[in-house]
C-alpha positions in Angstrom: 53.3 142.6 95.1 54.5 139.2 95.6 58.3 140.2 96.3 57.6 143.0 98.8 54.6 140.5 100.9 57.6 138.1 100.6 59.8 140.6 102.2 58.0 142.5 104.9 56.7 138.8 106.0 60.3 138.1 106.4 61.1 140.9 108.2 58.8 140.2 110.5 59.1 136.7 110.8 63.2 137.8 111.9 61.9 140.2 114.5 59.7 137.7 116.0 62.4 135.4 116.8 64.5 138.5 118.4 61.2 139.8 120.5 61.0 136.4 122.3 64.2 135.8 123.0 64.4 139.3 125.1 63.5 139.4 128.2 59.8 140.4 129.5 59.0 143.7 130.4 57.1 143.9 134.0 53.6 145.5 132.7 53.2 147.4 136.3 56.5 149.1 137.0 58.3 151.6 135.3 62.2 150.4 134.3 65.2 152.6 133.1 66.5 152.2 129.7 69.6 154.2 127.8 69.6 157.2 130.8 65.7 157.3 130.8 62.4 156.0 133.0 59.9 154.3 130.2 56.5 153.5 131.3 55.7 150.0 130.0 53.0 148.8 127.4 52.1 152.6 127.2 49.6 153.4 124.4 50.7 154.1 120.9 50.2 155.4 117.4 51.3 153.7 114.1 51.3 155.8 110.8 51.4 153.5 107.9 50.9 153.3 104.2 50.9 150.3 101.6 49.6 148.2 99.3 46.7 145.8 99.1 44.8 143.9 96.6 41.0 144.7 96.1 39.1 141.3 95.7 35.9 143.0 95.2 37.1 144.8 92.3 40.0 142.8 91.1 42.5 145.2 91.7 45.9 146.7 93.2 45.2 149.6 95.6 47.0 151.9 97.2 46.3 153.0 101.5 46.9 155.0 104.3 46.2 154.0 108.0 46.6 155.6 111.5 46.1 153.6 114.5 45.9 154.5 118.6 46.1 151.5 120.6 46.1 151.4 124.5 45.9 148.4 126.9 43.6 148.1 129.9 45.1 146.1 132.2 45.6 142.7 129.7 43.5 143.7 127.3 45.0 145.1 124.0 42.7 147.9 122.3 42.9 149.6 119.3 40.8 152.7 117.0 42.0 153.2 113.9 41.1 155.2 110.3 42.1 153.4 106.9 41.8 154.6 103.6 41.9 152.7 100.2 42.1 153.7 96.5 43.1 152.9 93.1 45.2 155.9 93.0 45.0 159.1 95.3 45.7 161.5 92.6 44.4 161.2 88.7 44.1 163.4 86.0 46.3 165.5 83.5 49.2 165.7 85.5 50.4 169.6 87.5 47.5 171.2 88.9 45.0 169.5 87.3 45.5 166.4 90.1 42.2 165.6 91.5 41.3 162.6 94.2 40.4 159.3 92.4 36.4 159.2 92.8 37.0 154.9 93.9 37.5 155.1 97.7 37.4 152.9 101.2 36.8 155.4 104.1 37.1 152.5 107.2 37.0 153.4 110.9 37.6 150.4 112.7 37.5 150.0 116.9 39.3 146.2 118.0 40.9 144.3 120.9 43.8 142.2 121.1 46.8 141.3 122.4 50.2 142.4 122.8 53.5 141.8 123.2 56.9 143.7 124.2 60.0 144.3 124.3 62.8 146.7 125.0 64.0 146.6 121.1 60.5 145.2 119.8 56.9 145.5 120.2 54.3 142.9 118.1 50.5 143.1 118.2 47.6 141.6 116.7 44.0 143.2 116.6 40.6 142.3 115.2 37.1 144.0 115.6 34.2 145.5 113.9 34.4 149.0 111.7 32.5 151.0 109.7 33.4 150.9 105.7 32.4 153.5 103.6 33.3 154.4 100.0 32.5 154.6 96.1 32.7 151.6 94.1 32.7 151.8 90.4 30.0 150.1 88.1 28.4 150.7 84.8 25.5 152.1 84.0 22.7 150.9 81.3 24.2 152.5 78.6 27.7 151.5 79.3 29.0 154.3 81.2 31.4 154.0 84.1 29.4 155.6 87.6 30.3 155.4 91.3 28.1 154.2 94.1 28.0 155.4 97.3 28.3 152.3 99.8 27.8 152.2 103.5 28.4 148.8 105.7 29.4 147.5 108.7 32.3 145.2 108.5 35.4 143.5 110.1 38.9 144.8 110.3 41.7 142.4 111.0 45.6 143.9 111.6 49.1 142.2 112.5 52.3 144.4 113.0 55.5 144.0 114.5 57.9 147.3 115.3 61.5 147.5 115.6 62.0 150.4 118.1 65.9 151.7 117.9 64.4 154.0 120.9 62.3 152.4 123.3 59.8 155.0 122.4 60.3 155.2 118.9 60.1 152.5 115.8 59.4 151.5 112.3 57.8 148.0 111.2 55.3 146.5 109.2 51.6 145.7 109.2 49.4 142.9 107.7 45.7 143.9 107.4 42.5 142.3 106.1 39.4 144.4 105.3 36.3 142.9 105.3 32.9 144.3 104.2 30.1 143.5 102.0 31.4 145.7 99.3 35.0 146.3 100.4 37.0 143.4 101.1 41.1 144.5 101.0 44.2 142.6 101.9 47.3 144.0 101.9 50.9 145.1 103.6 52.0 148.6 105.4 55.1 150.1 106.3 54.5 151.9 109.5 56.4 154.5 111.7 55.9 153.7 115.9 55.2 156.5 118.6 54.7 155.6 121.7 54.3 157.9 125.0 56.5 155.6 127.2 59.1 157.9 128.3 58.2 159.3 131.9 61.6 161.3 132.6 65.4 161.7 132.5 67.6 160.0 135.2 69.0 162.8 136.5 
């Protein structure tokens, strides 16, 4: 866990330095970029999955995430769904798979801000969401049971994107999870999609 924090931190600590020393995009007025008209600081979808450490239960977990975010005027927004688990799939192995009963179910709605660049895009988000899951805990006589846990609670999210098109990218993604009985921390690989591109040059 360790090396690959060590290296996704890296990687965005590199693309940092590149995104400021491009040149700023105008917010208001669409520009034209490798034979195409881009609409800048157009809303976007990232698609990740990573890794994270549950301090409530002491544990490595496994997650999935899809964010929108959109800007009004200066304001960065974002809504977003993010799953955690010990493991997605348990049992015997073939078709006997079945979901792992220990599960984070958190909708999150935030605001931020944002920054980009033809080749690079970085944001940074925070708000409230709503954390529901199943945490394990043992029962009286020693047995292992799941409780059903409903919160409010804080989601926090980083991410830089390197976009090879200006509409299209791959980066990374810090998080931090926050809830009474969910609290998660943890890196992301994401994919970038954004609807920038207005039309060809023709």
């Amino acid at each position: 866990m360790k090396k690959v924090f060590f290296w996704i931190t890296l990687f965005m600590i590199l693309g940092l330095n590149s995104l400021f020393a491009q040149e700023m995009l105008n917010p208001k007025e669409d520009f034209l970029f490798d034979g195409k008209y881009f609409d800048p600081y157009s809303p976007y979808v990232t698609i990740g999955a990573g890794y994270g450490v549950n301090y409530q239960q002491q544990e490595g977990e496994q997650n999935v995430a899809v964010d929108f975010h959109m800007n009004f005027n200066e304001l960065a927004t974002n809504l977003g769904y993010f799953s955690s688990t010990d493991r997605f799939l348990d049992g015997g192995g073939g078709l006997r798979q079945h979901h792992s009963r220990q599960r984070l179910h958190d909708i999150h709605l935030g605001a931020g801000w944002r920054h980009e660049r033809l080749k690079h895009n970085f944001a940074i988000y925070g708000g409230v969401s709503f954390a529901a899951g199943r945490t394990p805990t043992l029962t009286e006589e020693g047995n292992q049971a799941f409780i059903v846990r409903r919160t409010p609670g804080v989601y926090i999210q980083a991410h830089y994107s390197h976009k090879p098109a200006y509409d299209v990218g791959y980066g990374a993604t810090l998080y931090f999870a926050y809830s009474r009985f969910f609290k998660i921390v943890g890196v992301q690989a994401h994919i970038f999609l954004s609807s920038a591109f207005k039309a060809y040059n023709r």
